[in-house]
Structures are given as C-alpha cells and as structure tokens.
Coordinates of C-alpha atoms in Angstrom, one line a residue:
P134 CA 30.9 151.8 99.2
S135 CA 26.9 151.4 98.8
D136 CA 27.3 148.0 97.1
L137 CA 29.8 146.9 99.4
Q138 CA 27.9 148.1 102.5
E139 CA 24.8 146.0 101.0
A140 CA 27.0 142.9 100.6
V141 CA 28.4 143.1 104.2
D142 CA 24.5 143.5 105.7
R143 CA 23.4 140.9 103.7
R144 CA 25.7 138.5 106.1
P145 CA 27.1 135.0 105.5
H146 CA 25.2 131.8 104.8
P147 CA 23.4 130.3 107.3
L148 CA 26.0 127.4 107.6
A149 CA 28.6 129.9 107.8
V150 CA 27.0 131.5 110.7
D151 CA 26.3 127.9 112.3
H152 CA 30.1 127.2 112.2
Q153 CA 31.3 130.6 113.2
E154 CA 33.9 129.4 116.0
F155 CA 35.5 127.2 112.7
L156 CA 35.3 129.7 110.9
W157 CA 37.3 132.3 113.1
E158 CA 39.7 129.6 114.1
E159 CA 40.2 128.9 110.2
S160 CA 40.8 132.4 109.3
L161 CA 43.7 132.8 112.0
E162 CA 45.1 129.7 110.8
M163 CA 45.1 130.6 107.3
C164 CA 46.5 134.2 108.0
K165 CA 49.3 132.5 110.0
R166 CA 50.4 130.6 106.9
R167 CA 50.1 133.7 104.6
H168 CA 47.2 132.2 102.3
T169 CA 44.9 134.9 103.7
M170 CA 44.9 138.5 105.2
V171 CA 41.9 139.9 107.7
L172 CA 41.0 143.8 107.6
P173 CA 38.1 146.0 108.9
F174 CA 35.4 146.5 106.9
S175 CA 36.1 150.3 107.5
A176 CA 39.4 149.8 105.8
V177 CA 38.6 148.4 102.7
K178 CA 35.0 150.2 102.3
H179 CA 36.7 152.9 99.7
L180 CA 39.5 150.9 98.1
R181 CA 38.7 150.5 94.2
G182 CA 38.0 147.2 92.8
V183 CA 37.2 145.5 96.3
Q184 CA 34.6 142.3 95.9
V185 CA 32.9 141.1 99.1
S186 CA 31.2 138.0 98.7
P187 CA 29.5 135.8 101.4
P188 CA 31.1 132.8 102.9
G189 CA 30.0 129.1 103.0
V190 CA 31.2 126.1 105.0
V191 CA 31.0 122.3 103.7
P192 CA 30.7 119.7 106.4
Q193 CA 32.7 116.6 105.5
A194 CA 32.1 113.2 107.0
N195 CA 35.0 112.3 109.0
R196 CA 36.8 115.5 108.5
R197 CA 36.8 118.8 109.4
P198 CA 34.4 121.2 107.8
R199 CA 35.8 123.4 104.0
T200 CA 35.5 126.9 103.8
I201 CA 34.4 127.9 100.3
A202 CA 33.7 131.3 98.8
D203 CA 30.3 131.9 97.2
L204 CA 31.7 134.0 94.3
T205 CA 28.6 133.8 92.2
F206 CA 26.7 136.3 94.2
W207 CA 29.1 139.2 93.3
G208 CA 29.4 138.4 89.7
V209 CA 33.2 137.2 90.2
N210 CA 32.9 133.9 88.4
G211 CA 30.8 135.7 85.7
A212 CA 33.1 138.3 85.0
T213 CA 36.0 136.1 85.0
V214 CA 37.7 136.0 81.9
D215 CA 38.3 132.1 80.9
L216 CA 42.3 132.2 80.3
T217 CA 43.0 128.7 81.8
H218 CA 42.8 125.0 80.1
P219 CA 40.0 123.1 80.9
E220 CA 41.5 120.1 79.4
A221 CA 44.2 119.8 82.4
M222 CA 41.4 118.8 84.3
Q223 CA 41.6 114.8 83.6
F224 CA 40.4 113.5 86.9
G225 CA 37.0 112.3 85.6
R226 CA 38.6 108.8 84.2
A227 CA 41.7 108.3 86.7
L228 CA 40.0 105.8 88.6
R229 CA 39.3 103.9 85.0
R230 CA 42.9 104.8 83.9
I231 CA 44.6 103.1 87.1
L232 CA 42.6 100.1 86.6
F233 CA 43.5 99.7 83.3
Q234 CA 47.4 100.0 84.2
I235 CA 46.7 97.3 87.0
Y236 CA 44.9 94.8 84.8
R237 CA 47.4 95.1 81.8
A238 CA 50.2 94.7 83.9
D239 CA 52.7 92.0 83.3
P240 CA 52.4 89.6 86.6
R241 CA 55.9 88.1 85.6
W242 CA 57.1 91.2 87.7
G243 CA 54.4 90.5 90.6
P244 CA 51.9 92.4 92.0
V245 CA 51.3 95.5 91.4
Y246 CA 51.8 97.7 94.5
L247 CA 49.8 101.1 95.2
A248 CA 50.6 104.5 97.2
K249 CA 49.0 107.7 97.8
V250 CA 50.4 111.2 98.2
D251 CA 48.2 114.0 98.4
I252 CA 49.2 117.8 98.7
S253 CA 48.4 119.6 101.8
D254 CA 46.3 122.8 101.9
G255 CA 45.3 122.1 98.1
F256 CA 45.0 125.3 96.0
Y257 CA 46.1 127.4 98.6
N258 CA 49.8 126.3 97.5
I259 CA 49.0 128.7 94.1
C260 CA 49.3 132.6 95.2
V261 CA 47.1 135.0 93.2
N262 CA 48.4 138.7 92.1
A263 CA 48.0 141.8 94.9
N264 CA 45.3 143.1 92.6
G265 CA 43.8 139.7 92.1
S266 CA 43.0 139.2 95.9
K267 CA 40.9 142.2 95.6
N268 CA 38.3 140.1 94.0
F269 CA 38.6 137.5 96.6
G270 CA 36.8 138.9 99.8
I271 CA 34.8 137.5 102.0
V272 CA 32.7 138.6 105.2
L273 CA 33.6 136.9 108.4
P274 CA 30.5 136.1 110.9
S275 CA 30.8 139.1 113.5
A276 CA 28.9 139.2 116.9
P277 CA 26.6 142.0 117.2
G278 CA 28.1 145.5 117.3
Q279 CA 31.4 144.6 116.2
E280 CA 32.3 146.0 113.1
P281 CA 32.5 143.6 110.3
L282 CA 36.0 141.8 109.2
I283 CA 36.6 141.1 105.7
L284 CA 39.1 138.2 104.6
F285 CA 40.9 138.1 101.5
F286 CA 42.3 135.0 99.7
L287 CA 46.0 135.6 99.0
S288 CA 46.2 132.3 97.3
L289 CA 43.2 130.3 95.2
P290 CA 40.0 130.3 96.8
M291 CA 37.4 127.4 97.2
G292 CA 34.4 128.9 94.8
W293 CA 36.3 130.7 92.2
V294 CA 35.7 129.1 88.7
S295 CA 39.4 129.2 87.8
S296 CA 40.8 127.6 90.5
P297 CA 40.4 123.9 89.3
P298 CA 42.1 124.1 86.1
I299 CA 44.8 126.2 87.4
F300 CA 45.3 123.7 90.1
C301 CA 45.1 121.0 88.0
A302 CA 47.5 122.2 85.7
A303 CA 50.0 122.3 88.4
T304 CA 49.3 118.5 89.4
E305 CA 48.8 117.0 86.1
S306 CA 52.6 118.7 85.3
V307 CA 53.8 116.8 88.3
A308 CA 52.5 113.7 86.9
D309 CA 53.7 113.8 83.7
V310 CA 57.4 115.0 84.9
A311 CA 57.5 112.2 87.2
N312 CA 56.4 109.9 84.6
A313 CA 59.0 111.4 82.0
K314 CA 61.4 110.7 85.3
I315 CA 60.8 107.2 85.6
A316 CA 61.0 106.6 82.0
E317 CA 64.6 107.9 81.9
N318 CA 65.0 105.6 85.0
W319 CA 66.4 108.5 87.2
K320 CA 67.9 107.7 90.1
P321 CA 67.2 110.6 92.7
P322 CA 69.3 111.4 95.7
P323 CA 67.3 111.0 99.3
H324 CA 64.0 112.8 100.3
R325 CA 63.3 114.3 103.5
Q326 CA 60.1 111.9 103.5
D327 CA 61.3 108.8 102.7
E328 CA 61.0 107.1 106.4
V329 CA 57.5 108.7 107.4
A330 CA 56.2 107.5 103.9
D331 CA 57.0 103.8 105.2
T332 CA 54.5 103.8 107.9
P333 CA 52.1 101.1 107.1
T334 CA 48.0 101.4 106.7
P335 CA 46.4 100.3 110.2
S336 CA 44.2 97.2 108.9
A337 CA 42.8 94.1 110.2
R338 CA 42.5 93.1 106.3
P339 CA 43.9 89.2 106.1
P340 CA 46.4 88.7 103.4
S341 CA 44.8 88.3 99.7
A342 CA 44.0 85.4 97.9
E343 CA 45.3 85.5 94.7
G344 CA 43.0 85.9 91.9
K345 CA 43.1 84.0 88.4
P346 CA 45.0 86.1 85.8
P347 CA 43.0 88.4 83.3
R348 CA 42.6 86.8 79.8
I349 CA 45.1 89.2 77.7
K350 CA 46.3 87.9 74.4
H351 CA 49.7 90.0 74.5
R352 CA 52.2 90.6 77.3
G353 CA 56.0 91.2 77.2
K354 CA 56.6 94.1 78.7
G355 CA 58.5 95.8 81.8
P356 CA 57.7 96.5 85.2
L357 CA 55.0 98.9 85.9
G358 CA 56.1 102.2 87.2
K359 CA 53.3 104.9 86.8
T360 CA 51.8 108.1 88.6
D361 CA 48.4 109.3 87.7
V362 CA 46.4 112.0 90.0
Y363 CA 43.1 113.4 90.6
M364 CA 42.8 116.9 91.6
D365 CA 45.5 116.7 94.6
D366 CA 45.8 113.0 95.3
F367 CA 48.8 111.2 93.2
I368 CA 48.4 107.7 92.9
L369 CA 51.5 105.6 92.1
L370 CA 51.5 102.4 90.6
A371 CA 54.8 100.3 90.8
Q372 CA 56.1 96.8 90.2
G373 CA 59.5 95.3 90.9
G374 CA 61.8 94.6 94.1
R375 CA 61.5 96.9 97.1
R376 CA 64.3 99.0 96.3
R377 CA 62.5 100.0 92.8
R378 CA 59.2 100.5 94.1
R379 CA 60.7 103.2 96.9
R380 CA 63.0 104.7 94.1
L381 CA 59.7 105.6 92.3
R382 CA 58.2 106.6 95.0
R383 CA 61.1 109.1 95.6
I384 CA 61.0 110.2 92.5
L385 CA 57.1 111.3 92.8
F386 CA 58.1 113.3 96.1
H387 CA 61.0 115.1 94.3
C388 CA 58.5 115.7 91.2
I389 CA 56.3 117.6 93.7
D390 CA 59.0 119.8 95.3
M391 CA 59.9 120.8 91.6
V392 CA 56.2 122.7 91.2
F393 CA 55.2 123.3 94.8
R394 CA 57.9 125.0 96.8
P395 CA 59.1 122.8 99.8
P396 CA 60.1 124.7 103.1
D397 CA 63.0 125.9 103.9
A398 CA 65.4 127.3 106.4
E399 CA 64.1 130.8 106.4
D400 CA 60.5 129.4 106.8
D401 CA 59.1 129.8 110.2
E402 CA 56.8 127.0 112.0
F403 CA 53.7 128.0 109.9
R404 CA 54.8 127.0 107.1
K405 CA 53.5 123.3 106.1
D406 CA 55.1 120.8 103.6
P407 CA 53.2 120.7 100.3
I408 CA 53.1 117.2 100.8
S409 CA 50.8 115.9 103.4
L410 CA 52.4 114.6 106.7
K411 CA 49.3 113.4 108.2
K412 CA 48.3 111.8 105.2
L413 CA 51.7 109.8 105.2
R414 CA 51.2 108.8 109.1
Q415 CA 47.9 107.4 108.6
G416 CA 49.9 104.9 105.4
D417 CA 48.6 106.4 102.6
G418 CA 52.3 106.7 101.3
A419 CA 53.0 102.8 102.2
L420 CA 53.4 100.7 98.8
E421 CA 50.7 98.3 99.6
T422 CA 48.9 95.8 97.1
A423 CA 45.6 96.5 98.8
K424 CA 45.0 100.6 99.2
V425 CA 42.0 102.7 99.4
V426 CA 42.0 104.7 96.3
L427 CA 39.6 107.3 95.4
G428 CA 37.1 105.9 97.6
W429 CA 37.4 102.2 96.5
L430 CA 39.4 99.0 98.2
I431 CA 41.5 97.9 95.5
D432 CA 43.6 94.7 96.2
T433 CA 45.6 94.1 93.1
V434 CA 46.6 90.3 94.4
A435 CA 43.1 89.4 94.2
G436 CA 42.4 91.4 91.0
T437 CA 39.4 93.4 92.9
I438 CA 37.8 96.7 93.3
E439 CA 35.2 97.1 96.1
L440 CA 33.5 99.5 98.2
P441 CA 35.1 100.2 102.2
P442 CA 32.7 99.8 104.7
S443 CA 32.4 103.8 105.3
R444 CA 30.8 104.1 101.9
V445 CA 29.1 100.8 101.9
E446 CA 27.4 102.0 105.2
R447 CA 26.7 105.6 103.5
L448 CA 25.1 104.1 100.9
R449 CA 22.9 102.1 102.7
K450 CA 21.7 104.9 104.5
L451 CA 21.1 107.2 101.8
L452 CA 18.9 104.1 100.3
A453 CA 17.1 103.8 103.7
S454 CA 15.9 107.1 103.4
F455 CA 13.8 106.4 100.5
P456 CA 11.3 103.6 101.8
R457 CA 8.6 102.3 100.0
Q458 CA 5.9 103.9 101.9
R459 CA 7.7 107.6 100.7
K460 CA 5.6 109.0 98.1
T461 CA 7.5 112.6 97.2
C462 CA 10.9 113.9 98.0
P463 CA 12.4 117.4 97.2
K464 CA 14.5 117.4 93.9
K465 CA 17.7 118.3 95.2
D466 CA 17.5 115.0 97.2
L467 CA 17.0 112.9 94.2
L468 CA 19.8 115.0 92.3
K469 CA 22.1 114.0 95.4
L470 CA 21.1 110.3 95.3
V471 CA 21.7 110.3 91.4
G472 CA 25.1 111.7 92.0
E473 CA 25.9 109.4 94.7
L474 CA 25.0 106.4 92.7
R475 CA 26.6 107.5 89.6
S476 CA 29.8 107.7 91.4
M477 CA 29.6 104.0 92.2
I478 CA 28.7 102.9 89.0
I479 CA 31.8 102.3 87.5
A480 CA 32.7 99.3 90.5
L481 CA 29.3 98.3 90.6
P482 CA 28.0 95.9 87.6
G483 CA 24.3 96.1 87.1
G484 CA 24.0 99.5 88.6
V485 CA 24.1 101.6 85.7
G486 CA 21.0 99.7 84.1
C487 CA 18.7 100.5 87.4
L488 CA 19.7 104.0 86.6
S489 CA 16.5 104.8 83.8
W490 CA 13.5 104.9 86.4
L491 CA 15.6 107.5 88.6
Q492 CA 16.4 109.9 86.0
E493 CA 13.2 109.8 84.3
R494 CA 11.7 111.0 87.7
I495 CA 14.4 113.9 87.5
K496 CA 13.2 114.6 84.0
A497 CA 9.6 114.1 84.5
T498 CA 8.9 117.4 86.5
A499 CA 10.0 121.0 86.6
S500 CA 8.6 121.4 90.5
K501 CA 10.8 121.4 93.5
R502 CA 9.2 118.0 94.9
V503 CA 8.9 114.7 93.0
Y504 CA 6.5 112.1 93.0
L505 CA 7.9 108.6 93.9
N506 CA 6.1 105.8 91.7
R507 CA 6.6 102.1 92.2
Q508 CA 9.3 102.3 89.5
F509 CA 11.5 104.1 91.2
H510 CA 11.2 102.3 94.4
D511 CA 11.7 99.2 92.4
A512 CA 14.8 100.6 91.3
I513 CA 15.8 101.4 94.7
D514 CA 15.3 97.6 95.8
D515 CA 17.3 96.6 92.8
F516 CA 20.5 99.0 94.5
R517 CA 19.4 97.7 97.9
W518 CA 20.2 94.1 96.6
L519 CA 23.0 95.2 94.7
V520 CA 24.6 96.6 97.8
G521 CA 24.5 93.5 99.5
D522 CA 25.6 91.7 96.8
V523 CA 28.6 93.5 95.9
C524 CA 29.6 92.9 99.5
A525 CA 29.3 89.5 99.2
R526 CA 31.0 89.4 95.7
P527 CA 33.5 92.1 95.2
T528 CA 33.8 93.1 91.3
R529 CA 36.7 91.9 89.3
I530 CA 39.0 94.5 87.7
G531 CA 38.4 92.5 84.3
E532 CA 34.7 93.2 84.8
V533 CA 35.1 96.9 84.6
V534 CA 38.1 97.1 82.4
P535 CA 37.2 96.7 78.8
E536 CA 39.4 94.6 76.6
A537 CA 39.1 94.3 73.0
P538 CA 36.5 92.1 71.9
T539 CA 36.9 88.8 71.3
E540 CA 33.4 87.8 70.4
F541 CA 31.9 89.2 67.3
G542 CA 28.0 89.4 66.3
R543 CA 25.3 90.9 64.5
V544 CA 21.8 91.3 65.5
D545 CA 18.6 92.5 64.0
A546 CA 14.9 92.7 64.9
S547 CA 12.1 93.2 62.6
G548 CA 8.2 93.8 63.3
R549 CA 7.8 90.1 63.5
D550 CA 10.7 88.5 64.5
M551 CA 14.5 88.9 66.0
G552 CA 17.6 86.8 65.5
G553 CA 21.5 87.2 64.8
V554 CA 24.6 85.9 64.3
W555 CA 28.3 85.0 66.2
L556 CA 31.3 84.9 64.1
N557 CA 34.3 83.5 65.0
D558 CA 36.3 86.4 63.8
D559 CA 35.1 89.8 63.0
G560 CA 37.6 92.1 64.3
D561 CA 38.5 94.2 61.2
L562 CA 34.9 95.3 61.2
C563 CA 34.6 96.0 64.7
N564 CA 37.9 98.0 64.5
S565 CA 36.4 99.8 61.4
S566 CA 33.7 101.6 63.7
L567 CA 36.2 103.1 66.2
D568 CA 36.7 107.0 66.9
P569 CA 40.7 107.0 66.2
A570 CA 40.8 110.0 69.0
T571 CA 38.9 107.5 71.6
L572 CA 39.2 104.2 70.5
A573 CA 35.7 104.1 71.4
P574 CA 32.7 103.0 68.9
D575 CA 30.9 106.0 67.5
R576 CA 27.6 106.5 69.1
G577 CA 26.1 107.4 65.9
H578 CA 26.1 106.0 62.2
S579 CA 29.1 108.7 61.0
H580 CA 31.4 105.4 60.7
G581 CA 28.8 103.5 58.6
Q582 CA 30.4 103.7 55.4
A583 CA 33.8 102.1 56.7
V584 CA 31.8 99.4 58.6
A585 CA 30.2 98.6 55.2
E586 CA 33.2 98.1 53.3
A587 CA 34.7 96.3 56.1
V588 CA 32.1 93.6 55.6
H589 CA 32.4 93.3 51.7
V590 CA 35.9 93.0 52.3
G591 CA 35.5 90.5 55.2
E592 CA 33.3 88.4 52.9
R593 CA 35.6 88.4 49.9
K594 CA 38.3 87.1 52.1
R595 CA 36.0 84.0 53.7
R596 CA 35.0 83.0 50.1
A597 CA 38.6 83.0 49.0
P598 CA 40.4 82.1 52.2
S599 CA 44.2 82.5 52.6
P600 CA 46.6 79.6 53.5
A601 CA 46.6 80.8 56.9
Q602 CA 43.2 80.8 57.3
S603 CA 42.7 77.6 56.1
A604 CA 45.3 76.6 58.7
S605 CA 43.3 77.7 61.5
T606 CA 40.0 75.4 60.3
D607 CA 42.9 72.9 60.8
R608 CA 43.3 73.7 64.4
G609 CA 40.0 73.4 65.5
C610 CA 38.5 77.5 65.5
R611 CA 34.9 77.2 66.8
R612 CA 31.9 77.4 64.7
P613 CA 30.0 80.4 64.0
I614 CA 26.4 80.8 65.8
L615 CA 23.2 81.6 64.3
W616 CA 19.7 81.9 66.1
R617 CA 15.9 83.4 65.4
H618 CA 13.0 83.7 67.7
R619 CA 9.2 85.0 66.8
F620 CA 7.5 87.3 68.8
P621 CA 4.0 86.8 70.2
S622 CA 1.2 88.3 68.9
D623 CA 0.3 90.6 71.2
I624 CA 3.9 92.2 70.4
V625 CA 3.4 92.4 66.7
D626 CA -0.1 93.9 67.4
A627 CA 1.3 96.5 69.7
L628 CA 3.8 97.8 67.6
V629 CA 3.7 101.4 66.2
S630 CA 3.4 101.7 62.3
F631 CA 1.6 103.3 59.4
D632 CA -1.5 101.2 60.1
N633 CA -1.1 101.1 63.8
P634 CA -0.1 104.7 65.0
G635 CA -1.5 104.2 68.3
G636 CA 0.6 101.4 69.2
S637 CA 2.7 101.0 72.6
I638 CA 6.0 99.8 71.4
N639 CA 8.3 100.8 68.5
N640 CA 10.9 98.9 66.6
S641 CA 14.0 100.4 68.4
E642 CA 12.5 98.6 71.4
L643 CA 12.4 95.5 69.8
E644 CA 15.8 96.2 68.8
L645 CA 16.9 96.4 71.8
A646 CA 15.3 93.1 73.1
G647 CA 17.2 91.7 70.1
H648 CA 20.5 92.8 71.9
V649 CA 19.7 91.3 75.2
A650 CA 18.8 87.8 73.7
H651 CA 21.7 88.0 71.5
N652 CA 24.3 87.8 74.2
D653 CA 22.0 85.4 76.3
V654 CA 22.3 82.8 73.2
L655 CA 26.1 83.5 73.4
A656 CA 26.5 83.3 77.2
R657 CA 24.9 79.9 77.1
E658 CA 27.4 78.7 74.4
R659 CA 30.7 79.7 75.6
D660 CA 32.3 81.2 79.0
L661 CA 32.2 85.2 78.7
T662 CA 33.9 85.8 82.1
E663 CA 36.1 89.1 81.7
R664 CA 35.7 88.9 78.1
T665 CA 34.0 91.6 75.8
T666 CA 31.7 91.2 73.0
A667 CA 31.4 93.3 69.9
T668 CA 27.4 93.7 68.3
G669 CA 26.7 95.5 65.1
T670 CA 23.3 96.7 64.7
D671 CA 21.5 99.0 61.7
N672 CA 19.5 100.5 64.6
T673 CA 20.9 103.9 66.2
A674 CA 18.4 104.3 69.1
S675 CA 19.2 100.7 70.5
H676 CA 22.7 101.4 69.6
G677 CA 22.8 104.5 71.6
W678 CA 20.7 102.9 74.6
S679 CA 23.3 99.8 75.1
T680 CA 26.5 102.3 74.8
K681 CA 25.3 104.6 77.6
G682 CA 23.5 101.7 79.5
A683 CA 20.2 103.9 81.0
A684 CA 17.6 105.9 79.7
S685 CA 15.4 108.8 81.1
S686 CA 12.4 107.4 80.4
A687 CA 10.1 104.6 82.2
G688 CA 9.2 102.5 79.1
P689 CA 10.0 99.6 77.6
S690 CA 13.7 100.4 77.1
A691 CA 14.1 101.2 80.7
Y692 CA 13.3 97.7 81.6
L693 CA 15.1 96.3 78.5
L694 CA 18.5 98.0 79.9
R695 CA 17.9 96.9 83.5
L696 CA 17.6 93.4 82.5
Q697 CA 20.9 93.6 80.3
A698 CA 22.9 95.2 83.3
M699 CA 21.8 92.2 85.2
H700 CA 22.7 89.7 82.6
Q701 CA 26.1 91.3 82.6
R702 CA 26.5 90.8 86.0
V703 CA 25.5 87.4 86.3
F704 CA 27.8 86.3 83.6
R705 CA 30.7 89.1 84.3
Y706 CA 31.1 90.2 80.6
Q707 CA 31.2 93.6 78.9
Q708 CA 29.3 94.5 75.8
R709 CA 30.1 97.2 73.2
T710 CA 28.1 97.6 70.5
F711 CA 28.4 99.6 66.7
Y712 CA 26.3 100.7 64.0
L713 CA 26.1 98.5 60.8
P714 CA 24.4 99.8 58.2
G715 CA 21.3 97.9 57.2
K716 CA 22.2 97.1 53.6
A717 CA 25.4 95.6 55.0
N718 CA 23.7 93.4 57.8
S719 CA 22.3 90.7 55.4
M720 CA 23.0 88.1 57.8
A721 CA 21.4 89.0 60.9
D722 CA 18.3 90.3 58.3
D723 CA 18.0 86.3 57.1
C724 CA 18.2 85.0 60.5
S725 CA 15.0 87.1 61.1
R726 CA 13.1 86.9 58.4
L727 CA 13.7 83.6 56.7
W728 CA 10.9 81.8 58.3
H729 CA 9.7 79.9 55.5
L730 CA 12.7 77.9 56.0
S731 CA 13.0 75.4 58.8
D732 CA 16.0 75.0 60.9
D733 CA 18.0 72.7 58.9
E734 CA 17.2 74.6 55.9
L735 CA 18.2 77.9 57.2
V736 CA 21.3 76.2 58.2
S737 CA 22.5 74.9 54.9
Y738 CA 21.6 78.4 53.2
F739 CA 24.0 79.7 55.6
D740 CA 26.6 77.4 54.7
A741 CA 25.8 78.3 50.8
H742 CA 25.7 81.9 51.0
Y743 CA 27.7 83.0 54.2
P744 CA 30.8 80.1 54.1
Q745 CA 32.5 80.1 57.3
P746 CA 36.0 78.2 58.1
Q747 CA 33.8 76.2 60.2
P748 CA 30.1 75.1 59.3
W749 CA 27.3 76.7 61.3
R750 CA 25.5 75.9 64.2
L751 CA 21.8 76.9 65.0
C752 CA 21.2 77.7 68.9
H753 CA 17.6 78.6 70.6
L754 CA 17.3 81.5 72.8
N755 CA 16.8 80.5 76.1
P756 CA 12.8 80.3 77.4
A757 CA 13.4 82.0 80.4
T758 CA 15.4 84.7 78.6
A759 CA 12.8 84.9 75.9
S760 CA 10.2 85.1 78.8
A761 CA 11.9 87.8 80.1
C762 CA 12.5 89.8 77.2
L763 CA 9.3 89.4 75.6
L764 CA 7.5 90.6 79.1
Y765 CA 9.7 93.7 79.2
T766 CA 8.3 94.7 76.1
S767 CA 4.8 93.6 76.7
P768 CA 2.4 96.1 76.3
S769 CA 0.7 95.3 79.4
P770 CA 0.5 97.6 82.2
R771 CA 4.2 98.7 83.2
D772 CA 3.9 98.3 87.2
A773 CA 2.4 94.7 86.9
T774 CA 5.3 94.3 84.4
L775 CA 7.9 94.9 86.4
S776 CA 6.6 93.1 89.9
R777 CA 7.0 90.0 87.9
M778 CA 10.7 90.3 87.2
P779 CA 12.6 90.8 90.8
S780 CA 16.2 91.8 90.5
S781 CA 17.6 88.8 92.0
A782 CA 16.0 86.9 89.1

C-alpha cells in the first residue's frame, strides 16, 4: 500500500495534467467500449498485485492526442517475461515491399490500384486476462481534494513492451490469410463495408501522365493481388478489372473479421467495428492509382513516390528551426531531427549521404547540448535543397527499388593511383557474394573465398568461350571499359603509412574516392537511369561505407559519401558493392599500378591478359569529377573544402 500511495502522490506527467480534460473524456469513452475500467484508489489500495504507473499524452498533428502508459516507472516493462514473437513485427520494411510489388507488376494487366484499411482502436481490440490487467493501472489527474481514480486497461495498453509484437502477430496473420485466400481465388460473400469503402478520396490532383515502364528483363506473370500491413494499416495492391479489385478488397475485409471480432446483434451502440469507418469515409478504402500510403504519395501510373504537401511543410519547418546562426541545440532535438530525416531517406535519393555530419554531432558529445559546426549547417542546407528539388522532381520508384545489377565492375586504389574496370557480364561473381537469406551482399568478407573462386571460373570461361558466348559477340555486346587516374602529390604526401604516421588521409578513404570515380566513368559512357551497378572492392571499410551510405564522422569519408549520394541522384541509379579478395582483384590492380605502360600499351596488355568478347576500351575520368573527389580527400581544412563544393553542383 505504501508503494501505491507513493505512485499516486507522484501524480501524472505534466503533459497528462495539461490534457486532463482529454484524459477524462477518453477514459469515459474507453470504459463505455469495455477497453478499461476506473476504480477509486481506496478500492484498490490493499489489493495484491496491483501496480500503478503515471499516464502520458502524446500530441499528434491533425489528430486527437494519444493516451500512453509509462510502464517503465513501476518496472512493469522490466519485469515482463518476453514470451512474444518479435519476428512478427515486420513493419520496418513495409514501404520497400510495397514499392517492390508495384515496380515488378506486369503492366499488361493495367496499373496497380491501392487501398488502405485501418483497424479502429488498434491495440484495444486484443484483451488481456483479469490477473494481467492489475499490472496496467494508471493514475488519472484529479482535482485538489478529490480521491484519486485509477484506470485499469482490460486490453493491450500503449506503452507495454509486449503490446506491439502481440498485436502485430494478429495483423500479420490477417495479411497471411488474405494472401492465401487471394492465391486460392476465393470468391467471398458480400461484406457490410463494401459500399462505404467505395467513397473516393477528395483530391484536386490532376490525372497522372503515364511514366516510362521499368527496365525489367523477365515478365509474364498474372495480375498483382497482394496484402501488406504496417502495424494496424492494411495496404491492398490489386490489378485487373473493377470486379476483381473489389473482390480482393472484400477478401481482406472478411479476413479481418476472422481475427478481430466484428459487431453482432448482442452488442450495444458503443461497440465499434474493427474496420475503421471513419477512415473508409475519408476515402482510404477506395481503390485508386494515386494514394497516400504510410505517409508517402505513391502514383502507380506515373511510377513516382513523393512527400505529401503536409510532410513537406513539416520538414521545412523542422529545417528552419536550425538557422545557420544557431550555434547549439539540445541533443534530444538533434535526435528528433535525424529520426525524421531517416524516415524520409528511402524516397529521397541523395539524402543518406548528407546524414554523416548530423550523426557525427550526436556521437561527438555525451552532454545534453550539442555544438552545431559549419559542417552541420552545410548538411542542413543540403536537405533544404533536396526538399525543394524533390517537390519539383518526384522520385521514380525505379530509383529506390533495387533491381538485379546490369553493370559489373571492379575497382582499386593504391597509395598513388586509382583505377578499375567495367565488364559486360560478371553476374556470377556478384551472385557469389550474396547472402542466401537476404539476397544482399555481405558487408564483411565472409564470402570472399566464394567470390575468388567465381573469378577464376569466369577467367577460364573467357579464355575458352562457349558457342553461346561467341554468338553474343556477333550480336554486338558492349565493349568492356578500363580507366585509371593518378593522385596529386599533396594527397600522396598526406597518406598515413609507416613512414608517415601523422598523415591525414588513410587508404580506405582513397578507396572510397575510387568508388565515386568508378561510377562516374560508367555514368558518362552509358545510360544508368534506374539501373543497378555492382562493384567489387578489396577494401572492407570502403565497402561498408558505400553499403550504408553514411558514416558518423566529419572526415573525408563523409564528404565522399555525400558526393556519391548526389551523383546517384543526378544520374538516377543505384549501386551495390561486394568484397573481392585482393588476389582476385588483379584487373583493377593493374589499372591502378601499371603506369609504366602508355594508354595504348595498357589496352593491348588487357586484350592479351584479360581477353573479352569485345576488345577493351580506355576511358578517362571526367576532370570535374576528379577535381571534386580529390578536393574532398584533400588535406586542406575541412570547412574550406566543403565551402567550395555546393550541394547544387
């Protein structure tokens, strides 16, 4: 009892006190809906097992606030035995999965139509047992002199550590059953929400102009019919005629009823339908080709994804709160900024490379306030430019959905030079680097032996080509490319080595500069729009940097990653890197080191030692790109370096 009295005397969080009128109204409504019950403190003070925590209120833009329980105060979250299945929470990549399905849909069946179905009251649709509910008591704000009231949740509360995985297990089950029923071509009976779901979304958006089709090698598939879910938001993707699209939506409605109990004749007027009628009346359930999904405006006809005007305005206000004259800020504000930007990076090509300096500021200090240096403000200026550019040029879905690589290269940088090759077909080498579970290149070097073996197999095939490979030469396959470039003396002198331990540049940063130059050579020779490149490197640090796209530093790696990200935005391609053991990277090694050979002699050397279906062609690095790469890795002061390279370049 004394512990309970102490929890009551502590009172709710200040935000809960500020919103006490809302909390009272919310508590009354939740009681009517059988989600909670409220008892006077005197009735629970001596009950065994009762735990009381302070409530909180989370304000939400354009929506009513949300009640949340601070279950860390009493230790409820810490004492919870984890019996849930965290793998049920698959919402982290929901947007990527949705974009992938849209991008890979067969256009012969027409555009992809989108519909959203929201679960009303979310967590409150899943009940807890009577003994468990005693752990979920919160103290409601009360007037002076009034006996405190304790609210107990009879269903999953917001703030309990196990609520998300338990709820996601239910919603993921709905999606799994719906997809299985769609695959079975189930023809369900009519549903009570069929008519209201046809309410169109109010919009003044003009009809979309059809965008160019994606570059996909293999098609020939049936019409798309897929359900995905993000927490309590179901997203239906459908192709085909109007009757088929409505049938797929009806399947989703019935599958929701299988997991979340629909209202029946014995329910009173306070029992809500698990399918949110409010959202359906706003047009969420209408099957449309342009729709706001998970905070993004997706246009399946134009093949684009962009930020809705409300999010653009929110982002501009957030960036405006960090003017250049601002010198410090609370660390929590910086964490909020990075979190917001991280959520937008997926459809903001070029943005990930600008995060390095923001992350560096978070990492740089353990205090509660952060000093905002010039690099930080330059990164904020980059994002301001990106926001303006993304409004004028929506992102193509093909720019953010990675395809199988169509361009294959190898790159190397020594202490004095850099160079690389682009081959016509090196897919076996790239495939040998993939993790079978994720189908993504390994960030380390665990697949190095498999890649090295693939290199040797590929060389044997090229020296003794099969009839099919010889026929490809007659069909005019592209000539392989080689390139090389020398570092100026000031960079060579600044390189860290046994003879120069006080240098300001390390070899991994030179390797990263080689990555940027390597992609630029190809981008100026071939159209890389919405293509994916794959580059092998024998440097694990540059491989990791390129894969993540950002680093928590303010050194040359951050500048080069920013340049690489902007380069990808301009030429609209995606890149992959994989680890290639040094002994197997002889082609790129020879490009960067055989400077005793002239350009013509180098081409002849490659034709003799690395024969290809077509003769080799030497390309030179663009002078502006070379200047930018070497400017970034220059040992000159960092602030001066950045000021000479505006984001618009």
